[in-house]
CSV table of C-alpha atoms in Angstrom, one decimal:
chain,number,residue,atom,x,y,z
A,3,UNK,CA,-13.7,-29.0,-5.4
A,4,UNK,CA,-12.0,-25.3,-5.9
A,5,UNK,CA,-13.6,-23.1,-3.1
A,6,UNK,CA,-15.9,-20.5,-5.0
A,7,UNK,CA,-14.4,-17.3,-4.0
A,8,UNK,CA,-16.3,-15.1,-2.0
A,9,UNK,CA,-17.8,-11.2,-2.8
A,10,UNK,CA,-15.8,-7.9,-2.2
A,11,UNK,CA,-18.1,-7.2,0.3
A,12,UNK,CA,-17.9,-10.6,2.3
A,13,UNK,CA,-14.0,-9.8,1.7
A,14,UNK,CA,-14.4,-6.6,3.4
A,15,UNK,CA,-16.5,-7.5,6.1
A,16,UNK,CA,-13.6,-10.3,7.4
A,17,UNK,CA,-11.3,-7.3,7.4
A,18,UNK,CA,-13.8,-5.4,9.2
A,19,UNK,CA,-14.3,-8.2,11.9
A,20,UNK,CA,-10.4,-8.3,12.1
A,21,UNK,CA,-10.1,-4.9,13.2
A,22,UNK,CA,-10.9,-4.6,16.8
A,23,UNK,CA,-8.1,-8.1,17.0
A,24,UNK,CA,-5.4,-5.9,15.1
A,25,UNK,CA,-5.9,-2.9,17.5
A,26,UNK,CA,-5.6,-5.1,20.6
A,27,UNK,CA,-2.3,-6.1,19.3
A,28,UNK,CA,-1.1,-2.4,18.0
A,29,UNK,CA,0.6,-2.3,21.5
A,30,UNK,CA,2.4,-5.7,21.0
A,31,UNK,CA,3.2,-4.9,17.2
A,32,UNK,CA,5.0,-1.3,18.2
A,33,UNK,CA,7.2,-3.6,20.8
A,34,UNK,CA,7.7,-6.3,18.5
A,35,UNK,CA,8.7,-4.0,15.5
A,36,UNK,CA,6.8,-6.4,13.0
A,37,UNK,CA,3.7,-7.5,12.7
A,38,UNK,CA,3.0,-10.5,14.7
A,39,UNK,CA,2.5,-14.2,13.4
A,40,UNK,CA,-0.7,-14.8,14.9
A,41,UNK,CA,-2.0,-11.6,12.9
A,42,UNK,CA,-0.4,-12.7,9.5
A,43,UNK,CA,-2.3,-16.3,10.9
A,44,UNK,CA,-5.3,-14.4,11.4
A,45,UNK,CA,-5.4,-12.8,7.7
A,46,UNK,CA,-4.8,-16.2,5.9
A,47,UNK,CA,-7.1,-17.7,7.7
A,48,UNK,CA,-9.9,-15.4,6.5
A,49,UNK,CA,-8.8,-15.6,3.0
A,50,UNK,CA,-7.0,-12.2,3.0
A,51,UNK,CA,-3.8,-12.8,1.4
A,52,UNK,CA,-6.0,-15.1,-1.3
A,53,UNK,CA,-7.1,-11.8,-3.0
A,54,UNK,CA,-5.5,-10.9,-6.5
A,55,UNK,CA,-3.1,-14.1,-6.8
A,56,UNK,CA,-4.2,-15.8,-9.8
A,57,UNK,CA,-7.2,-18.6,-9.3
A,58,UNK,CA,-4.8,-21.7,-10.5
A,59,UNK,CA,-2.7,-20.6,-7.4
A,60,UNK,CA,-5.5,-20.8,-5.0
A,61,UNK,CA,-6.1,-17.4,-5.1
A,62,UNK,CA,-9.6,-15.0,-6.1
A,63,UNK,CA,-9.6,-12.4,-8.7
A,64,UNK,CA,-11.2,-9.8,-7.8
A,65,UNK,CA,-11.4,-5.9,-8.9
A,66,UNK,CA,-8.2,-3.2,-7.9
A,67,UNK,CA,-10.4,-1.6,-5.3
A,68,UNK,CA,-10.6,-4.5,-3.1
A,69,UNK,CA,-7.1,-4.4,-2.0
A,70,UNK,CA,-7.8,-1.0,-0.7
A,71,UNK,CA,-11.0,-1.4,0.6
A,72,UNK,CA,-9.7,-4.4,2.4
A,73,UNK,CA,-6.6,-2.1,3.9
A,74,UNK,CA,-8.7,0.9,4.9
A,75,UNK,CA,-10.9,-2.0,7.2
A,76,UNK,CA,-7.6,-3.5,8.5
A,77,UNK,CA,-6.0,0.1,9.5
A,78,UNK,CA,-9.5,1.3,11.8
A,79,UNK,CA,-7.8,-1.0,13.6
A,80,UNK,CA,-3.6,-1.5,13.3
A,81,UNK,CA,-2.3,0.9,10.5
A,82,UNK,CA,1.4,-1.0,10.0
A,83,UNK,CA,-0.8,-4.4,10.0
A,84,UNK,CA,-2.7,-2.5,7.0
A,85,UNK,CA,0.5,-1.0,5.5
A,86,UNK,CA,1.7,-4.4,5.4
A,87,UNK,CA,-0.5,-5.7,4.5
A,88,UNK,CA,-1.5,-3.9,1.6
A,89,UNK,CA,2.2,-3.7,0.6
A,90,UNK,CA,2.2,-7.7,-0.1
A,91,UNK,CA,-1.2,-8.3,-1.6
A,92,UNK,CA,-0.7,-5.2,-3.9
A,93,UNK,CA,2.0,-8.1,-5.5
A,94,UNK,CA,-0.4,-10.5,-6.0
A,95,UNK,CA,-1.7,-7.9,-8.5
A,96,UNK,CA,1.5,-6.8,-10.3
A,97,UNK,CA,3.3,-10.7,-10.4
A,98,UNK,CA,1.1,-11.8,-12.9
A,99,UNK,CA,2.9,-8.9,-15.6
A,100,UNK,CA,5.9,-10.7,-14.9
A,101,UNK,CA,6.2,-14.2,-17.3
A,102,UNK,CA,4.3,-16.8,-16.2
A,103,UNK,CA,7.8,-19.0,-15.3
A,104,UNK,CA,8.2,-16.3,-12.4
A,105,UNK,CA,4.5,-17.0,-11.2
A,106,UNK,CA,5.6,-20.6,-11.4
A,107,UNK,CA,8.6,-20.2,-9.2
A,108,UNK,CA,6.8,-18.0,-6.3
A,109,UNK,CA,3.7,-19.7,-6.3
A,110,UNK,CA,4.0,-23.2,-7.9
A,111,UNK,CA,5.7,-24.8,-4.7
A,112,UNK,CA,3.9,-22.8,-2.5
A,113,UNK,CA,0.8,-21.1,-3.6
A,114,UNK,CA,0.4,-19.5,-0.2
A,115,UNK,CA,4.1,-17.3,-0.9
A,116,UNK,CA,4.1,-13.9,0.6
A,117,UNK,CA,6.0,-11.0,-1.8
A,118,UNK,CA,7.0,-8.3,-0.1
A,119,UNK,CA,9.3,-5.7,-2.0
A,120,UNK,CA,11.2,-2.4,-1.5
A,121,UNK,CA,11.0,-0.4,-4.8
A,122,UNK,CA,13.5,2.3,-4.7
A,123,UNK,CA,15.2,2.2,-8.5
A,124,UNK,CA,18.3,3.5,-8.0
A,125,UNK,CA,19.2,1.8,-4.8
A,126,UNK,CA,19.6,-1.8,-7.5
A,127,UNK,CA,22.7,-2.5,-10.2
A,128,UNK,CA,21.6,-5.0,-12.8
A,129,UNK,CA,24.4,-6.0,-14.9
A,130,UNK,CA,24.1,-8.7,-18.2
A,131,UNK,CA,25.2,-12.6,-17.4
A,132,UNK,CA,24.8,-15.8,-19.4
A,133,UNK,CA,21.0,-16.6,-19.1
A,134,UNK,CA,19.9,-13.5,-17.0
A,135,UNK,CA,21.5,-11.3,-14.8
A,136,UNK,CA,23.3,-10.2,-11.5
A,137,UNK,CA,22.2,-8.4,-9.1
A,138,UNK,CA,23.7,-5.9,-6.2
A,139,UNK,CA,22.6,-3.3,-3.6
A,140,UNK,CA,21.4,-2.5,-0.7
A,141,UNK,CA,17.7,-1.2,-0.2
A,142,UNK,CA,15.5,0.5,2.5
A,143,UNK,CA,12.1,0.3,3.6
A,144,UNK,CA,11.4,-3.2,3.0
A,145,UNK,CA,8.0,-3.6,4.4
A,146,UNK,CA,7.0,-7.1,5.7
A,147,UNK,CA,10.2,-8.5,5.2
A,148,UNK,CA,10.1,-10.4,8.4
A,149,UNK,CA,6.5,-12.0,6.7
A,150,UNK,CA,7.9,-12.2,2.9
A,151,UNK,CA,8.4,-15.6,1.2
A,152,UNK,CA,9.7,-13.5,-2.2
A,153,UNK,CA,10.7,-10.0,-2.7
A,154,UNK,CA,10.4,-7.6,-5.4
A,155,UNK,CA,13.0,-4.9,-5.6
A,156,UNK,CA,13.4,-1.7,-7.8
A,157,UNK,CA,17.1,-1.7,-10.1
A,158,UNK,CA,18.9,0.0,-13.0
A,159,UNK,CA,19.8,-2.1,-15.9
A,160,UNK,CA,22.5,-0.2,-17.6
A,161,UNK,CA,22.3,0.1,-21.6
A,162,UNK,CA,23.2,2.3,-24.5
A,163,UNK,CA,20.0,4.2,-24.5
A,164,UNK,CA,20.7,4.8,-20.6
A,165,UNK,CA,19.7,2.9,-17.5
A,166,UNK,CA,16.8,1.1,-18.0
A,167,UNK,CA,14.2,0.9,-14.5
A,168,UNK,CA,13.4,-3.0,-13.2
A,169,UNK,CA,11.3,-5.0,-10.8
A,170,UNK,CA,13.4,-7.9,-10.2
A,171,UNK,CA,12.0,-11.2,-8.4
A,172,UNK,CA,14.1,-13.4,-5.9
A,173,UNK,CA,13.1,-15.6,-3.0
A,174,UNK,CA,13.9,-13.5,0.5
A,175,UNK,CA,16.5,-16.0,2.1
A,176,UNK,CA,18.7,-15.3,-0.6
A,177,UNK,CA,18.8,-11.6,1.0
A,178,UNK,CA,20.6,-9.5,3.6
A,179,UNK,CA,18.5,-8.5,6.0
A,180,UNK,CA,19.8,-5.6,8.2
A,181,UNK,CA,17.8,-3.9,11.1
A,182,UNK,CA,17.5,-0.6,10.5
A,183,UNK,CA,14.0,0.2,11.7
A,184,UNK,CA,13.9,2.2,14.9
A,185,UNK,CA,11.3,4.7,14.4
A,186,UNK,CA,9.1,7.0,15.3
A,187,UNK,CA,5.6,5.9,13.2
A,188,UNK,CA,4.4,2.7,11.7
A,189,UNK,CA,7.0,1.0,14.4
A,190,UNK,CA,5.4,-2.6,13.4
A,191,UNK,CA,5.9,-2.4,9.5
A,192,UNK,CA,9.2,-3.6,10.0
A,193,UNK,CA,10.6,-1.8,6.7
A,194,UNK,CA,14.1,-2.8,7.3
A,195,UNK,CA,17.4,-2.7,4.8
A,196,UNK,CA,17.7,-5.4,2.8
A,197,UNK,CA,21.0,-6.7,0.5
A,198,UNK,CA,22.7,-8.4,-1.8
A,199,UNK,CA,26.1,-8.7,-4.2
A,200,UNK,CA,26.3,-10.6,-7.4
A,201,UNK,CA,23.2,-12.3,-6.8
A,202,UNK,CA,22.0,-14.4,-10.0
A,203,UNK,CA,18.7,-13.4,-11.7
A,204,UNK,CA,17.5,-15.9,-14.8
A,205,UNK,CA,15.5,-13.4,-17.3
A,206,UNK,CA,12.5,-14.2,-16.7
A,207,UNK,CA,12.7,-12.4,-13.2
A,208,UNK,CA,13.8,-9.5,-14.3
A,209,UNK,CA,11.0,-7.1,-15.8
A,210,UNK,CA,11.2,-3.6,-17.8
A,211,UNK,CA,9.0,-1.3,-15.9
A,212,UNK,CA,8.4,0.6,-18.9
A,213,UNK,CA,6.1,-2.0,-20.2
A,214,UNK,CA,3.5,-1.3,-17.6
A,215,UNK,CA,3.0,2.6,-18.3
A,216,UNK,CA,0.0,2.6,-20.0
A,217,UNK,CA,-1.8,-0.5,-19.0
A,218,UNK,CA,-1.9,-3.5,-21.1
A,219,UNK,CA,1.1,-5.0,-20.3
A,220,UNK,CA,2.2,-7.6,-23.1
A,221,UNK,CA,1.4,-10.8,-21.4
A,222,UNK,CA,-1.8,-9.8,-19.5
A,223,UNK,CA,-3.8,-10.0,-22.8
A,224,UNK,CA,-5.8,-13.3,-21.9
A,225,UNK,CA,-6.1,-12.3,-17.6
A,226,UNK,CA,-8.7,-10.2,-16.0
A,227,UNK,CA,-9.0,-6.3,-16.3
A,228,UNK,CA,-7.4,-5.6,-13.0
A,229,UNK,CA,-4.0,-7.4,-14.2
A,230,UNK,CA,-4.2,-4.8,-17.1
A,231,UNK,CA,-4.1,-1.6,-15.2
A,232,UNK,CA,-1.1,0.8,-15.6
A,233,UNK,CA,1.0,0.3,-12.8
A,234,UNK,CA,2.7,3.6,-11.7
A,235,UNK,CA,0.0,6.1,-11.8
A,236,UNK,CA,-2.2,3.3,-9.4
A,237,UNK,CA,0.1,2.3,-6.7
A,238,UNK,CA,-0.4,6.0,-4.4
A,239,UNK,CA,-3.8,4.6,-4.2
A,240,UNK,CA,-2.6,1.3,-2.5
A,241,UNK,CA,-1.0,3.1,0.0
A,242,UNK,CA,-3.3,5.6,0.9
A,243,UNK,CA,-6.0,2.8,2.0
A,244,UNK,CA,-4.1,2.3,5.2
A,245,UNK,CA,-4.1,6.5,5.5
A,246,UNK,CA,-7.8,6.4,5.1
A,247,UNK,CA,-9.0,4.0,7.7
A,248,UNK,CA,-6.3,5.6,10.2
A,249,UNK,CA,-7.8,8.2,9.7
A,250,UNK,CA,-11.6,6.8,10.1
A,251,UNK,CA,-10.6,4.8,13.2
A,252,UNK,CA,-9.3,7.7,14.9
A,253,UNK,CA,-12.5,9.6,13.8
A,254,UNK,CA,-14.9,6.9,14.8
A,255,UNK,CA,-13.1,6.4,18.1
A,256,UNK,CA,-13.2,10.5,19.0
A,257,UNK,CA,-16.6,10.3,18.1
A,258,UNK,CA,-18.1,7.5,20.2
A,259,UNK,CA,-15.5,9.2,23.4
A,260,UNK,CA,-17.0,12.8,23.3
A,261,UNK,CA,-20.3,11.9,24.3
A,262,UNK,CA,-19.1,10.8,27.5
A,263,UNK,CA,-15.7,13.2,28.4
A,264,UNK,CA,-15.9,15.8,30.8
A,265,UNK,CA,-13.4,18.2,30.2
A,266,UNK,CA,-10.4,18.2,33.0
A,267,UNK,CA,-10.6,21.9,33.1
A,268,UNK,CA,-14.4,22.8,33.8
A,269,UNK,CA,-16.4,19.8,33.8
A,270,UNK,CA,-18.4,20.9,30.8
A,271,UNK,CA,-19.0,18.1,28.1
A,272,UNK,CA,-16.3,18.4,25.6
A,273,UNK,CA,-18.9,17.3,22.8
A,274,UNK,CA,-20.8,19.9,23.6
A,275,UNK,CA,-18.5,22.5,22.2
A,276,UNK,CA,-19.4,23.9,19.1
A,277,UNK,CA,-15.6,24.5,18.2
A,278,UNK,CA,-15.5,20.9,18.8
A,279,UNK,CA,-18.2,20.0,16.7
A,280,UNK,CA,-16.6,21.8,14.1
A,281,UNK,CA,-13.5,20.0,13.7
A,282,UNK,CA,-15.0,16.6,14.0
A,283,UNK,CA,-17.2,17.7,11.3
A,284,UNK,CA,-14.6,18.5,9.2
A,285,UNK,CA,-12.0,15.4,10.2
A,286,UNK,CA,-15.0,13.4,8.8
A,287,UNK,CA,-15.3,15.5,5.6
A,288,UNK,CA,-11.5,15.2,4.6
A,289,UNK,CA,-11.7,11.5,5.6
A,290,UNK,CA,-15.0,11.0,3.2
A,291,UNK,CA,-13.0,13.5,0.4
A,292,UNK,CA,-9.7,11.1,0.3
A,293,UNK,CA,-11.6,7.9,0.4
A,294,UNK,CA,-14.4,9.2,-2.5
A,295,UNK,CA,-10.8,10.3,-4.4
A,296,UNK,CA,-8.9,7.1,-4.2
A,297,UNK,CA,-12.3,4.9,-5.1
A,298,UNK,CA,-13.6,7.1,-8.0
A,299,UNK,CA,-9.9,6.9,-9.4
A,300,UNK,CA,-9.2,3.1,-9.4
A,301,UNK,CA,-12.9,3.0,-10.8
A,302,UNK,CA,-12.2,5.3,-13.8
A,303,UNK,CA,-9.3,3.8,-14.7
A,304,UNK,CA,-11.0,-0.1,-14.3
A,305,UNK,CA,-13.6,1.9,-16.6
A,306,UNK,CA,-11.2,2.9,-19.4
A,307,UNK,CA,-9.7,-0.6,-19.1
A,308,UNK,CA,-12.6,-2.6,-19.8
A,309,UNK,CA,-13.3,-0.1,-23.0
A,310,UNK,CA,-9.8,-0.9,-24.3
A,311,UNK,CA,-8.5,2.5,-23.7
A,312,UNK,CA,-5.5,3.2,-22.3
A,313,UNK,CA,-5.3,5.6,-19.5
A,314,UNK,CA,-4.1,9.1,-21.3
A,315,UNK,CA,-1.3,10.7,-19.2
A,316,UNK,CA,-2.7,13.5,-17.9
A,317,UNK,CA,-5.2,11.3,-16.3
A,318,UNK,CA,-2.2,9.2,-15.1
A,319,UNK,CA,-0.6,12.4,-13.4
A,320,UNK,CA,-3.8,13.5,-12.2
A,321,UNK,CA,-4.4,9.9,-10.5
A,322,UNK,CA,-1.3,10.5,-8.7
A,323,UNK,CA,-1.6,14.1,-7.8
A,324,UNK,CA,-5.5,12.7,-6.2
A,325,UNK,CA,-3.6,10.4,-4.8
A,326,UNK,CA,-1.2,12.7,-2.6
A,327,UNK,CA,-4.1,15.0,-2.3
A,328,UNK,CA,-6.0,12.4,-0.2
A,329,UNK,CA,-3.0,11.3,1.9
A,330,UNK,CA,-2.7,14.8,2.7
A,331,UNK,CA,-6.3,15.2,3.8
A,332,UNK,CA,-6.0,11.9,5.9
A,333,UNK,CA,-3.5,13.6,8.2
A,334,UNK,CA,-4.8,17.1,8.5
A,335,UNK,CA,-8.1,15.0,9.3
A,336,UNK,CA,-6.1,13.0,12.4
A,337,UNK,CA,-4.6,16.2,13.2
A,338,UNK,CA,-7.7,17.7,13.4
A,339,UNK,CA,-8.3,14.6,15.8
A,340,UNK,CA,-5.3,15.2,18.5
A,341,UNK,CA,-6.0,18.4,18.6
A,342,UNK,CA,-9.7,17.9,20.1
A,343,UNK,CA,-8.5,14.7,22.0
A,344,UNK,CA,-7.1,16.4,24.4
A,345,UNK,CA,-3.7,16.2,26.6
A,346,UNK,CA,-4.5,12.3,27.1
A,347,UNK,CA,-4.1,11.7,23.9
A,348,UNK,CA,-0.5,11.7,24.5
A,349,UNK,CA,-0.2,8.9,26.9
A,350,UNK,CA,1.1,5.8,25.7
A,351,UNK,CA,-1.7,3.8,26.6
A,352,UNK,CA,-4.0,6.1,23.8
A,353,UNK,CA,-4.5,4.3,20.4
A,354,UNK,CA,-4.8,8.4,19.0
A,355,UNK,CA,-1.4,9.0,20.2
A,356,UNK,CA,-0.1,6.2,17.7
A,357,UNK,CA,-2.7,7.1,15.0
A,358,UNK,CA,-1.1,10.3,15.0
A,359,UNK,CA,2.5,8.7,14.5
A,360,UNK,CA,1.6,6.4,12.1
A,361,UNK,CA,-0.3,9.0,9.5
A,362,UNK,CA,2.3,11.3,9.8
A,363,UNK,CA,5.0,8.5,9.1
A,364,UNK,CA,2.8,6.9,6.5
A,365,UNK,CA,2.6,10.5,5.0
A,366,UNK,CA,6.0,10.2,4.0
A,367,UNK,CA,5.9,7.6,1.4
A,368,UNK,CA,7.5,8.8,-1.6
A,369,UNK,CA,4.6,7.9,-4.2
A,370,UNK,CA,2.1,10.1,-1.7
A,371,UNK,CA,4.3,13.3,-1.8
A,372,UNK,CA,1.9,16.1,-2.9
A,373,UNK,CA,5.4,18.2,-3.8
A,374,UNK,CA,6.3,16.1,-6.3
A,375,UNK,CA,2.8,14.5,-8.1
A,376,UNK,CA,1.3,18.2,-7.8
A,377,UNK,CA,4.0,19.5,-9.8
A,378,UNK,CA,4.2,16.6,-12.4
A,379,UNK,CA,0.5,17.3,-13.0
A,380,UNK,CA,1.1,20.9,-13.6
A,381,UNK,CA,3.9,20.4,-15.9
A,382,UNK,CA,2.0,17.7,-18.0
A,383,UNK,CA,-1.3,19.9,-18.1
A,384,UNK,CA,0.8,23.2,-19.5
A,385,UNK,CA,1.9,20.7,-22.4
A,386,UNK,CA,5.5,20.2,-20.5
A,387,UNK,CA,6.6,16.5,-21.0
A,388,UNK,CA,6.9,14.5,-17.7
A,389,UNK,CA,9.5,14.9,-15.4
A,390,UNK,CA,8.7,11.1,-14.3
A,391,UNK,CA,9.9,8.9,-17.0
A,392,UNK,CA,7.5,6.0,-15.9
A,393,UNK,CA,4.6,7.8,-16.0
């Protein structure tokens, strides 16, 4: 008998009770440069990586939000764990616009398949061979490689209307994988290069980005509404869930600490500062403001799905520009955080220290960049056409 899948909430609540494991390990993670088996064990086992992949895989549909929900519960405790994490299950939700032969392929043989991916467009040459293509570059910040099964990667298909952006499909073995991820924040993710040369693609691995703008990607007609979303103006939301429970932890962690810390200085208690009380007040506003941003978003645009609209553009843009807004918010919120902490916040041993490293490193992401979505906003709003062609 198929297992009936569970509720969101349930869902949530095993990421919740996963949290305080995952930031025991944070430590371990950082040293290890990937996220360790027994966590990847740890989220299967509670039906994590289940969420999104299609029910005749094994899998549970569920709404867009979860995904994030989930990820902001698994970063209170290990944000690269989340960023992984959410960076693999977020495939779950986009395979299914692909045709179903390339679900077949990933899943068919092994319905529990991890897909990581490392979307950077014009990192990828597609060029035209009998049946399908080839396929040849080399790519950065492949998160969860180490945990992948399958990768997606981003690539330009030239043609005579110009290069064409796609997601291409391929199993990770048949990949390059070089270690290029010494860094500062989100140490664990383990985004490392990956390669290839002449690699052969049949067709139906190979998928036209453009198709997914505006939602309703031909394909998705009989599947459930999440599968129908547009796909561009949503994904700064999948990775700002592991910004916004960073950020939470490292409130909710500052919070429970000043009670009882006696400042070094004059033995007063810290909490009892009103400048103090201040900042935590607002580190917990900006935290509620990106998390109320992200979750009225996804839920607008599941809205307009389910009425068979699909989303106008300047909603799109202004999706993303939220998006970026909230990420940004997330680290002023964890600044916000150090700052009060104090000097031992910067020993090793303090799970703010690498709070602080991670949102700042997760802050970089090119989808959360408030420079860029701000400004495509503005343009679209003033009746300028997009300076995104996949929006």
């Amino acid at each position: 008998m198929t297992e009936a899948p569970p509720g969101r909430e349930a869902l949530v609540a095993r990421a919740q009770a996963l949290a305080p494991v995952l930031l025991a390990r944070a430590a371990e993670a950082e040293r290890l440069r990937r996220i360790p088996d027994r966590s990847i064990a740890d989220i299967r086992e509670a039906g994590l990586w289940r969420v999104l992949r299609p029910p005749r895989f094994g899998g549970w549909t569920t709404d867009f939000g979860a995904m994030i929900d989930i990820s902001i519960a698994l970063a209170r405790g290990c944000a690269s764990t989340s960023w992984v994490y959410i960076n693999l299950v977020a495939h779950n939700w986009m395979l299914p616009y692909w045709p179903e032969a390339a679900e077949e392929e990933v899943w068919g043989a092994n319905p529990e398949a991890l897909i990581g991916s490392t979307l950077v467009f014009p990192a990828g040459r597609l060029a035209p061979a009998a049946g399908g293509f080839t396929l040849t570059g080399r790519w950065p910040y492949a998160s969860g490689v180490d945990a992948s099964d399958w990768m997606m990667l981003g690539a330009m298909l030239a043609g005579d209307g110009g290069p064409a952006p796609c997601l291409v499909v391929l199993p990770a073995a048949e990949l390059h994988v070089i270690d290029t991820w010494h860094v500062a924040g989100l140490c664990a993710a383990g985004s490392k290069d990956v390669a290839c040369a002449d690699l052969f693609l049949p067709a139906h691995r190979v998928l036209d980005v453009r198709l997914c703008q505006e939602g309703f990607t031909p394909g998705t007609e009989t599947l459930a509404d999440a599968y129908k979303l547009p796909l561009l103006p949503l994904v700064p939301h999948l990775v700002a869930g592991p910004m916004i429970g960073t950020a939470r932890g490292a409130v909710e962690a500052l919070t429970e600490a000043l009670g009882a810390r006696v400042s070094t200085y004059d033995r007063a208690t810290v909490g009892g500062h009103a400048t103090v009380q201040l900042k935590l007040a607002e580190a917990a506003t900006l935290v509620d403001l990106a998390d109320l941003l992200v979750r009225e978003n996804w839920r607008e645009a599941q809205r307009m799905i389910a009425e068979g609209r699909c989303p106008p553009l300047l909603d799109r843009a202004r999706w993303r520009r939220d998006a970026a807004y909230a990420a940004g918010a997330c680290v002023r919120a964890v600044d916000l955080v150090h700052a009060i902490a104090g000097a031992r916040a910067n020993y090793l041993v303090s799970d703010q220290q690498r709070r602080h490293r991670d949102i700042h490193a997760a802050a970089h992401q090119i989808h959360l960049s408030w420079d860029i979505n701000a400004v495509e906003f503005g343009r679209i709003a003033v009746g300028l056409p997009p300076a995104n062609a996949l929006l």
